[in-house]
Short mmCIF file of C-alpha atoms in Angstrom, two decimals:
data_model
loop_
_atom_site.label_atom_id
_atom_site.label_comp_id
_atom_site.label_asym_id
_atom_site.label_seq_id
_atom_site.Cartn_x
_atom_site.Cartn_y
_atom_site.Cartn_z
CA UNK A 990 -25.20 2.49 -2.39
CA UNK A 991 -26.34 6.06 -3.01
CA UNK A 992 -29.78 5.18 -4.35
CA UNK A 993 -30.26 2.61 -1.57
CA UNK A 994 -30.10 5.48 0.92
CA UNK A 995 -32.76 7.43 -0.98
CA UNK A 996 -30.61 9.85 -2.96
CA UNK A 997 -30.34 10.39 -6.69
CA UNK A 998 -27.02 10.18 -8.53
CA UNK A 999 -25.55 11.31 -11.82
CA UNK A 1000 -22.72 9.27 -13.27
CA UNK A 1001 -20.14 11.25 -15.19
CA UNK A 1002 -17.69 10.09 -17.83
CA UNK A 1003 -14.49 8.22 -17.06
CA UNK A 1004 -11.25 7.70 -18.99
CA UNK A 1005 -10.83 4.80 -21.36
CA UNK A 1006 -9.81 1.68 -19.42
CA UNK A 1007 -6.85 1.05 -21.72
CA UNK A 1008 -5.42 4.47 -20.85
CA UNK A 1009 -6.04 3.93 -17.15
CA UNK A 1010 -4.47 0.46 -17.25
CA UNK A 1011 -1.28 1.81 -18.81
CA UNK A 1012 -0.84 4.19 -15.88
CA UNK A 1013 -2.09 1.81 -13.19
CA UNK A 1014 0.40 -0.91 -14.06
CA UNK A 1015 3.32 1.51 -13.67
CA UNK A 1016 2.32 2.91 -10.27
CA UNK A 1017 3.68 0.07 -8.07
CA UNK A 1018 7.18 0.05 -9.61
CA UNK A 1019 7.91 3.57 -10.87
CA UNK A 1020 10.08 5.89 -8.74
CA UNK A 1021 7.96 7.93 -6.34
CA UNK A 1022 8.27 11.21 -8.27
CA UNK A 1023 7.39 9.54 -11.57
CA UNK A 1024 4.44 7.69 -10.01
CA UNK A 1025 3.15 10.98 -8.58
CA UNK A 1026 3.16 12.62 -12.01
CA UNK A 1027 1.47 9.58 -13.58
CA UNK A 1028 -1.27 9.43 -10.95
CA UNK A 1029 -1.86 13.02 -9.89
CA UNK A 1030 -1.20 14.82 -13.17
CA UNK A 1031 -1.85 12.42 -16.03
CA UNK A 1032 -4.63 10.30 -14.54
CA UNK A 1033 -6.48 12.67 -12.18
CA UNK A 1034 -5.49 16.07 -13.58
CA UNK A 1035 -5.82 15.26 -17.26
CA UNK A 1036 -7.62 12.03 -18.21
CA UNK A 1037 -10.18 11.92 -15.39
CA UNK A 1038 -10.79 15.68 -15.44
CA UNK A 1039 -11.38 15.76 -19.20
CA UNK A 1040 -13.68 12.73 -19.10
CA UNK A 1041 -15.81 14.07 -16.25
CA UNK A 1042 -15.94 17.75 -17.18
CA UNK A 1043 -18.91 17.66 -19.63
CA UNK A 1044 -21.16 15.84 -17.14
CA UNK A 1045 -20.01 18.12 -14.31
CA UNK A 1046 -20.84 21.23 -16.31
CA UNK A 1047 -24.25 19.79 -17.17
CA UNK A 1048 -24.99 18.90 -13.56
CA UNK A 1049 -24.08 22.35 -12.26
CA UNK A 1050 -26.09 23.98 -15.03
CA UNK A 1051 -29.19 21.89 -14.24
CA UNK A 1052 -28.97 21.79 -10.45
CA UNK A 1053 -27.62 25.30 -9.73
CA UNK A 1054 -25.96 24.13 -6.47
CA UNK A 1055 -25.30 26.44 -3.54
CA UNK A 1056 -22.17 24.50 -2.57
CA UNK A 1057 -19.75 22.02 -4.14
CA UNK A 1058 -18.25 19.33 -1.88
CA UNK A 1059 -15.36 17.47 -3.53
CA UNK A 1060 -12.49 15.15 -2.76
CA UNK A 1061 -9.00 16.45 -3.55
CA UNK A 1062 -8.15 14.32 -6.60
CA UNK A 1063 -11.43 15.05 -8.43
CA UNK A 1064 -10.69 18.24 -10.34
CA UNK A 1065 -13.67 18.67 -12.68
CA UNK A 1066 -15.88 20.07 -9.91
CA UNK A 1067 -13.12 22.47 -8.84
CA UNK A 1068 -12.79 23.75 -12.40
CA UNK A 1069 -16.54 24.31 -12.81
CA UNK A 1070 -16.84 25.88 -9.36
CA UNK A 1071 -14.01 28.31 -10.14
CA UNK A 1072 -15.66 29.31 -13.40
CA UNK A 1073 -18.98 29.98 -11.67
CA UNK A 1074 -17.64 31.37 -8.36
CA UNK A 1075 -19.35 28.63 -6.36
CA UNK A 1076 -18.41 27.94 -2.72
CA UNK A 1077 -16.34 24.77 -2.31
CA UNK A 1078 -15.40 22.45 0.56
CA UNK A 1079 -13.00 19.53 0.14
CA UNK A 1080 -13.07 16.23 2.02
CA UNK A 1081 -9.62 14.71 2.56
CA UNK A 1082 -8.94 11.18 1.37
CA UNK A 1083 -5.28 11.07 2.44
CA UNK A 1084 -2.67 12.84 4.53
CA UNK A 1085 -2.76 16.62 4.31
CA UNK A 1086 0.89 17.09 3.30
CA UNK A 1087 0.50 14.52 0.53
CA UNK A 1088 -2.60 16.24 -0.83
CA UNK A 1089 -0.99 19.67 -0.54
CA UNK A 1090 1.97 18.43 -2.62
CA UNK A 1091 -0.28 16.73 -5.17
CA UNK A 1092 -1.77 20.13 -6.10
CA UNK A 1093 1.61 21.27 -7.48
CA UNK A 1094 1.99 17.98 -9.36
CA UNK A 1095 -1.45 18.20 -10.96
CA UNK A 1096 -1.32 21.96 -11.61
CA UNK A 1097 0.16 21.88 -15.15
CA UNK A 1098 -2.83 19.80 -16.29
CA UNK A 1099 -5.56 21.43 -14.20
CA UNK A 1100 -4.45 25.00 -14.91
CA UNK A 1101 -5.30 24.53 -18.58
CA UNK A 1102 -8.77 25.51 -17.40
CA UNK A 1103 -7.90 28.17 -14.80
CA UNK A 1104 -4.35 29.50 -14.31
CA UNK A 1105 -5.03 30.43 -10.66
CA UNK A 1106 -6.79 27.26 -9.56
CA UNK A 1107 -3.85 25.83 -7.56
CA UNK A 1108 -3.95 28.78 -5.17
CA UNK A 1109 -7.73 28.44 -4.88
CA UNK A 1110 -7.44 24.74 -4.02
CA UNK A 1111 -5.00 25.51 -1.22
CA UNK A 1112 -7.32 28.08 0.32
CA UNK A 1113 -10.40 25.87 0.11
CA UNK A 1114 -11.68 24.58 3.49
CA UNK A 1115 -10.23 21.13 4.12
CA UNK A 1116 -12.05 18.53 6.24
CA UNK A 1117 -9.92 15.61 7.49
CA UNK A 1118 -10.64 12.41 9.41
CA UNK A 1119 -7.04 12.17 10.63
CA UNK A 1120 -6.51 13.79 14.05
CA UNK A 1121 -4.01 16.65 14.18
CA UNK A 1122 -1.64 14.57 16.34
CA UNK A 1123 -1.13 12.24 13.37
CA UNK A 1124 -1.54 14.61 10.48
CA UNK A 1125 -0.55 18.29 10.90
CA UNK A 1126 -2.05 20.18 7.96
CA UNK A 1127 -0.62 22.97 5.77
CA UNK A 1128 -4.14 23.89 4.60
CA UNK A 1129 -4.95 27.14 6.43
CA UNK A 1130 -8.65 26.25 6.84
CA UNK A 1131 -8.47 22.69 8.21
CA UNK A 1132 -11.30 21.13 10.23
CA UNK A 1133 -11.25 17.68 11.82
CA UNK A 1134 -14.24 15.35 12.00
CA UNK A 1135 -15.09 11.69 12.51
CA UNK A 1136 -17.52 9.20 11.03
CA UNK A 1137 -19.60 7.62 13.81
CA UNK A 1138 -18.86 3.91 14.21
CA UNK A 1139 -21.94 1.70 13.76
CA UNK A 1140 -22.79 -0.30 16.84
CA UNK A 1141 -24.06 -3.84 17.17
CA UNK A 1142 -22.40 -5.41 14.11
CA UNK A 1143 -23.49 -9.06 13.81
CA UNK A 1144 -20.95 -11.77 14.46
CA UNK A 1145 -19.31 -13.25 11.39
CA UNK A 1146 -20.48 -16.79 10.51
CA UNK A 1147 -18.66 -19.39 12.57
CA UNK A 1148 -19.00 -21.76 9.60
CA UNK A 1149 -16.27 -19.77 7.86
CA UNK A 1150 -13.71 -21.24 10.29
CA UNK A 1151 -15.20 -24.53 11.54
CA UNK A 1152 -11.90 -25.86 12.85
CA UNK A 1153 -10.01 -22.65 13.68
CA UNK A 1154 -10.08 -20.46 16.76
CA UNK A 1155 -8.13 -17.47 17.97
CA UNK A 1156 -7.95 -13.80 17.03
CA UNK A 1157 -9.58 -12.43 13.88
CA UNK A 1158 -7.33 -10.94 11.20
CA UNK A 1159 -8.96 -8.92 8.43
CA UNK A 1160 -6.83 -8.96 5.26
CA UNK A 1161 -7.65 -6.71 2.32
CA UNK A 1162 -5.80 -5.03 -0.53
CA UNK A 1163 -8.58 -2.61 -1.38
CA UNK A 1164 -10.49 -2.09 -4.60
CA UNK A 1165 -7.72 -1.24 -7.09
CA UNK A 1166 -5.22 -4.05 -6.52
CA UNK A 1167 -7.52 -6.65 -8.10
CA UNK A 1168 -7.14 -4.86 -11.44
CA UNK A 1169 -3.34 -5.24 -11.45
CA UNK A 1170 -1.58 -7.98 -13.39
CA UNK A 1171 0.44 -8.64 -10.23
CA UNK A 1172 -2.67 -9.16 -8.07
CA UNK A 1173 -2.39 -12.99 -7.88
CA UNK A 1174 1.19 -12.71 -6.62
CA UNK A 1175 0.23 -10.17 -3.98
CA UNK A 1176 -2.69 -12.18 -2.65
CA UNK A 1177 -0.56 -15.33 -2.52
CA UNK A 1178 2.00 -13.48 -0.40
CA UNK A 1179 -0.74 -12.40 2.02
CA UNK A 1180 -2.17 -15.91 2.24
CA UNK A 1181 1.28 -17.46 2.76
CA UNK A 1182 2.12 -14.98 5.51
CA UNK A 1183 -1.13 -15.74 7.35
CA UNK A 1184 -1.27 -19.49 6.80
CA UNK A 1185 1.06 -20.24 9.71
CA UNK A 1186 -0.57 -17.76 12.11
CA UNK A 1187 -2.92 -19.22 14.71
CA UNK A 1188 -5.85 -16.98 13.82
CA UNK A 1189 -9.06 -16.77 11.86
CA UNK A 1190 -8.41 -14.84 8.66
CA UNK A 1191 -11.01 -13.07 6.53
CA UNK A 1192 -9.52 -12.19 3.15
CA UNK A 1193 -11.38 -9.92 0.73
CA UNK A 1194 -10.12 -9.69 -2.86
CA UNK A 1195 -12.52 -7.28 -4.58
CA UNK A 1196 -15.29 -7.86 -7.08
CA UNK A 1197 -13.00 -7.81 -10.13
CA UNK A 1198 -10.58 -10.52 -8.97
CA UNK A 1199 -11.17 -14.23 -9.54
CA UNK A 1200 -10.14 -15.86 -6.26
CA UNK A 1201 -10.10 -19.32 -7.87
CA UNK A 1202 -6.68 -18.52 -9.36
CA UNK A 1203 -5.27 -18.72 -5.83
CA UNK A 1204 -6.11 -22.40 -5.62
CA UNK A 1205 -6.92 -24.06 -2.30
CA UNK A 1206 -6.72 -21.80 0.73
CA UNK A 1207 -5.43 -22.80 4.19
CA UNK A 1208 -8.21 -23.86 6.59
CA UNK A 1209 -7.80 -20.71 8.69
CA UNK A 1210 -8.39 -18.40 5.68
CA UNK A 1211 -11.89 -17.60 4.44
CA UNK A 1212 -12.21 -15.54 1.25
CA UNK A 1213 -14.99 -13.17 0.18
CA UNK A 1214 -15.05 -10.87 -2.82
CA UNK A 1215 -16.28 -7.91 -0.75
CA UNK A 1216 -17.77 -7.19 2.65
CA UNK A 1217 -18.60 -3.90 4.35
CA UNK A 1218 -15.60 -3.29 6.62
CA UNK A 1219 -17.86 -1.86 9.33
CA UNK A 1220 -19.19 -5.41 9.74
CA UNK A 1221 -15.69 -6.83 10.19
CA UNK A 1222 -13.69 -4.22 12.10
CA UNK A 1223 -15.74 -4.34 15.34
CA UNK A 1224 -14.58 -7.95 15.70
CA UNK A 1225 -11.05 -7.67 14.27
CA UNK A 1226 -7.83 -7.91 16.29
CA UNK A 1227 -5.59 -6.89 13.39
CA UNK A 1228 -5.88 -5.48 9.86
CA UNK A 1229 -3.40 -6.60 7.20
CA UNK A 1230 -3.59 -4.30 4.20
CA UNK A 1231 -1.74 -2.21 1.60
CA UNK A 1232 -2.30 1.05 3.47
CA UNK A 1233 -5.08 2.57 1.39
CA UNK A 1234 -6.65 5.48 3.23
CA UNK A 1235 -10.13 3.95 3.39
CA UNK A 1236 -8.84 0.88 5.20
CA UNK A 1237 -6.55 2.92 7.46
CA UNK A 1238 -9.38 5.32 8.39
CA UNK A 1239 -11.65 2.40 9.25
CA UNK A 1240 -9.05 0.58 11.34
CA UNK A 1241 -8.25 3.71 13.34
CA UNK A 1242 -11.96 4.48 13.83
CA UNK A 1243 -12.42 1.04 15.39
CA UNK A 1244 -9.14 1.02 17.33
CA UNK A 1245 -7.56 -1.86 15.38
CA UNK A 1246 -3.76 -2.00 14.76
CA UNK A 1247 -2.39 -2.61 11.27
CA UNK A 1248 0.30 -4.36 9.27
CA UNK A 1249 0.77 -2.34 6.09
CA UNK A 1250 2.43 -3.57 2.88
CA UNK A 1251 2.35 -0.48 0.62
CA UNK A 1252 2.17 -0.87 -3.15
CA UNK A 1253 1.42 2.54 -4.70
CA UNK A 1254 -0.06 6.04 -4.28
CA UNK A 1255 -0.48 7.32 -0.70
CA UNK A 1256 0.02 3.85 0.80
CA UNK A 1257 3.72 4.43 1.51
CA UNK A 1258 3.04 7.66 3.42
CA UNK A 1259 0.21 5.98 5.33
CA UNK A 1260 2.36 2.96 6.16
CA UNK A 1261 5.23 5.11 7.42
CA UNK A 1262 2.78 7.05 9.59
CA UNK A 1263 1.39 3.83 11.08
CA UNK A 1264 4.90 2.58 11.92
CA UNK A 1265 6.17 5.89 13.29
CA UNK A 1266 3.08 6.42 15.45
CA UNK A 1267 3.17 2.97 17.08
CA UNK A 1268 -0.10 1.91 15.45
CA UNK A 1269 1.33 -1.10 13.68
CA UNK A 1270 4.08 -2.13 11.31
CA UNK A 1271 4.97 -1.18 7.74
CA UNK A 1272 6.65 -3.89 5.65
CA UNK A 1273 8.16 -2.76 2.35
CA UNK A 1274 9.71 -5.06 -0.21
CA UNK A 1275 13.28 -6.01 0.63
CA UNK A 1276 14.07 -6.00 -3.10
CA UNK A 1277 13.43 -2.23 -3.34
CA UNK A 1278 15.98 -1.33 -0.66
CA UNK A 1279 18.60 1.10 -1.96
CA UNK A 1280 16.70 1.70 -5.23
CA UNK A 1281 14.81 4.76 -6.42
CA UNK A 1282 12.20 2.42 -7.89
CA UNK A 1283 9.63 0.68 -5.74
CA UNK A 1284 8.33 -2.86 -5.80
CA UNK A 1285 5.59 -4.80 -4.13
CA UNK A 1286 6.20 -7.46 -1.50
CA UNK A 1287 7.14 -10.93 -2.72
CA UNK A 1288 7.42 -14.39 -1.19
CA UNK A 1289 10.87 -13.47 0.15
CA UNK A 1290 9.15 -10.92 2.40
CA UNK A 1291 6.75 -13.46 3.95
CA UNK A 1292 8.85 -14.12 7.10
CA UNK A 1293 8.96 -10.39 7.90
CA UNK A 1294 5.22 -10.02 7.31
CA UNK A 1295 4.41 -13.04 9.48
CA UNK A 1296 6.74 -11.73 12.17
CA UNK A 1297 5.00 -8.37 12.21
CA UNK A 1298 1.59 -10.04 12.45
CA UNK A 1299 2.66 -12.18 15.40
CA UNK A 1300 4.35 -9.23 17.12
CA UNK A 1301 1.17 -7.14 17.05
CA UNK A 1302 -1.15 -9.98 18.04
CA UNK A 1303 1.06 -10.69 21.06
CA UNK A 1304 1.75 -7.11 22.18
CA UNK A 1305 -1.21 -5.19 23.60
CA UNK A 1306 0.73 -1.93 23.40
CA UNK A 1307 -0.27 -1.57 19.76
CA UNK A 1308 -3.95 -1.95 20.58
CA UNK A 1309 -3.64 0.52 23.45
CA UNK A 1310 -2.04 3.12 21.19
CA UNK A 1311 -4.66 2.72 18.44
CA UNK A 1312 -7.43 2.98 21.03
CA UNK A 1313 -5.96 6.33 22.13
CA UNK A 1314 -6.13 7.58 18.54
CA UNK A 1315 -9.69 6.28 18.13
CA UNK A 1316 -10.67 8.25 21.25
CA UNK A 1317 -9.01 11.38 19.83
CA UNK A 1318 -10.93 10.95 16.59
CA UNK A 1319 -14.23 10.57 18.44
CA UNK A 1320 -13.62 13.86 20.25
CA UNK A 1321 -13.92 15.75 16.94
CA UNK A 1322 -17.28 16.79 15.42
CA UNK A 1323 -19.24 14.03 13.71
CA UNK A 1324 -20.16 13.85 10.03
CA UNK A 1325 -23.55 15.40 10.72
CA UNK A 1326 -22.01 18.18 12.79
CA UNK A 1327 -19.70 19.38 10.03
CA UNK A 1328 -22.49 19.87 7.48
CA UNK A 1329 -23.43 23.08 9.26
CA UNK A 1330 -19.81 24.24 8.90
CA UNK A 1331 -19.84 24.09 5.09
CA UNK A 1332 -21.77 27.27 4.45
CA UNK A 1333 -20.12 29.01 7.38
CA UNK A 1334 -16.54 28.68 6.12
CA UNK A 1335 -16.69 27.63 2.45
CA UNK A 1336 -15.92 30.40 -0.01
CA UNK A 1337 -15.62 30.62 -3.80
CA UNK A 1338 -12.74 29.02 -5.65
CA UNK A 1339 -11.48 31.60 -8.15
#
């Protein structure tokens, strides 16, 4: 994707897949505090940082950048920038309070390289796509922006639903879920919940998941491994997802309500925000109620998921509310506008 747009790219190292898998399989069921340590500290703050650090040092040495732009869970660039007193800007990938808290969680691992880096990360300029009405930020230098929505997306092929009409539901569980051992169960729950809904359903499962294990799909469900969501969301009436930030950002950009079934990471916080703000519904597993551990939705949760889908498709109030948020987002500076802000406000991490 980067080279297609005419840019060059350097690929850094990554942790061993066996180590990543050990952590990844625990994230959906571990208690929230344990999952945070596993993801933020052990995976991002230790394994990923150590794997990427040599390539990051080499890149900075060769390129001598004037500015480092990073996302909050990628710590190698922050370490190198702090060692070389380079200006830094960070681009949010989640809710501000969640990312603020994750700094403390990751600090014991990241501060092996710089004992004062946690304070530097908190003072680094923070650019967020969530409007302030949804996501008040503890970062003192917070700027809001939006990604312009592409116009004129082509219609999806009618041959995908030759005998089905009605609203379009986009169902996706992101790019990580397909790696999980529980992925087949999760996708079957989604399919079952949507099979009785009078709607056209586009289900994407990711490039690592073999959709044939799901068997025959209902006639209203068409499955693709991956599709650019900007091609789908202009036509969608509802998004059914796990609450990953990329999907939530996209749905809000296009003014599409959501049904969220959180599984791990920031998905629970995102789902609760969607429910509380009237932008959709958040359905958590009934089996996790009253427990400190978490679990993913199962077939016993299908009636509640189907009910939430029907509620949103039949109540325009959800669409009206999401449209209001989309308008608020569009009132912020665009992606191109904020580039000029980087040098103006970014300052060295130390």
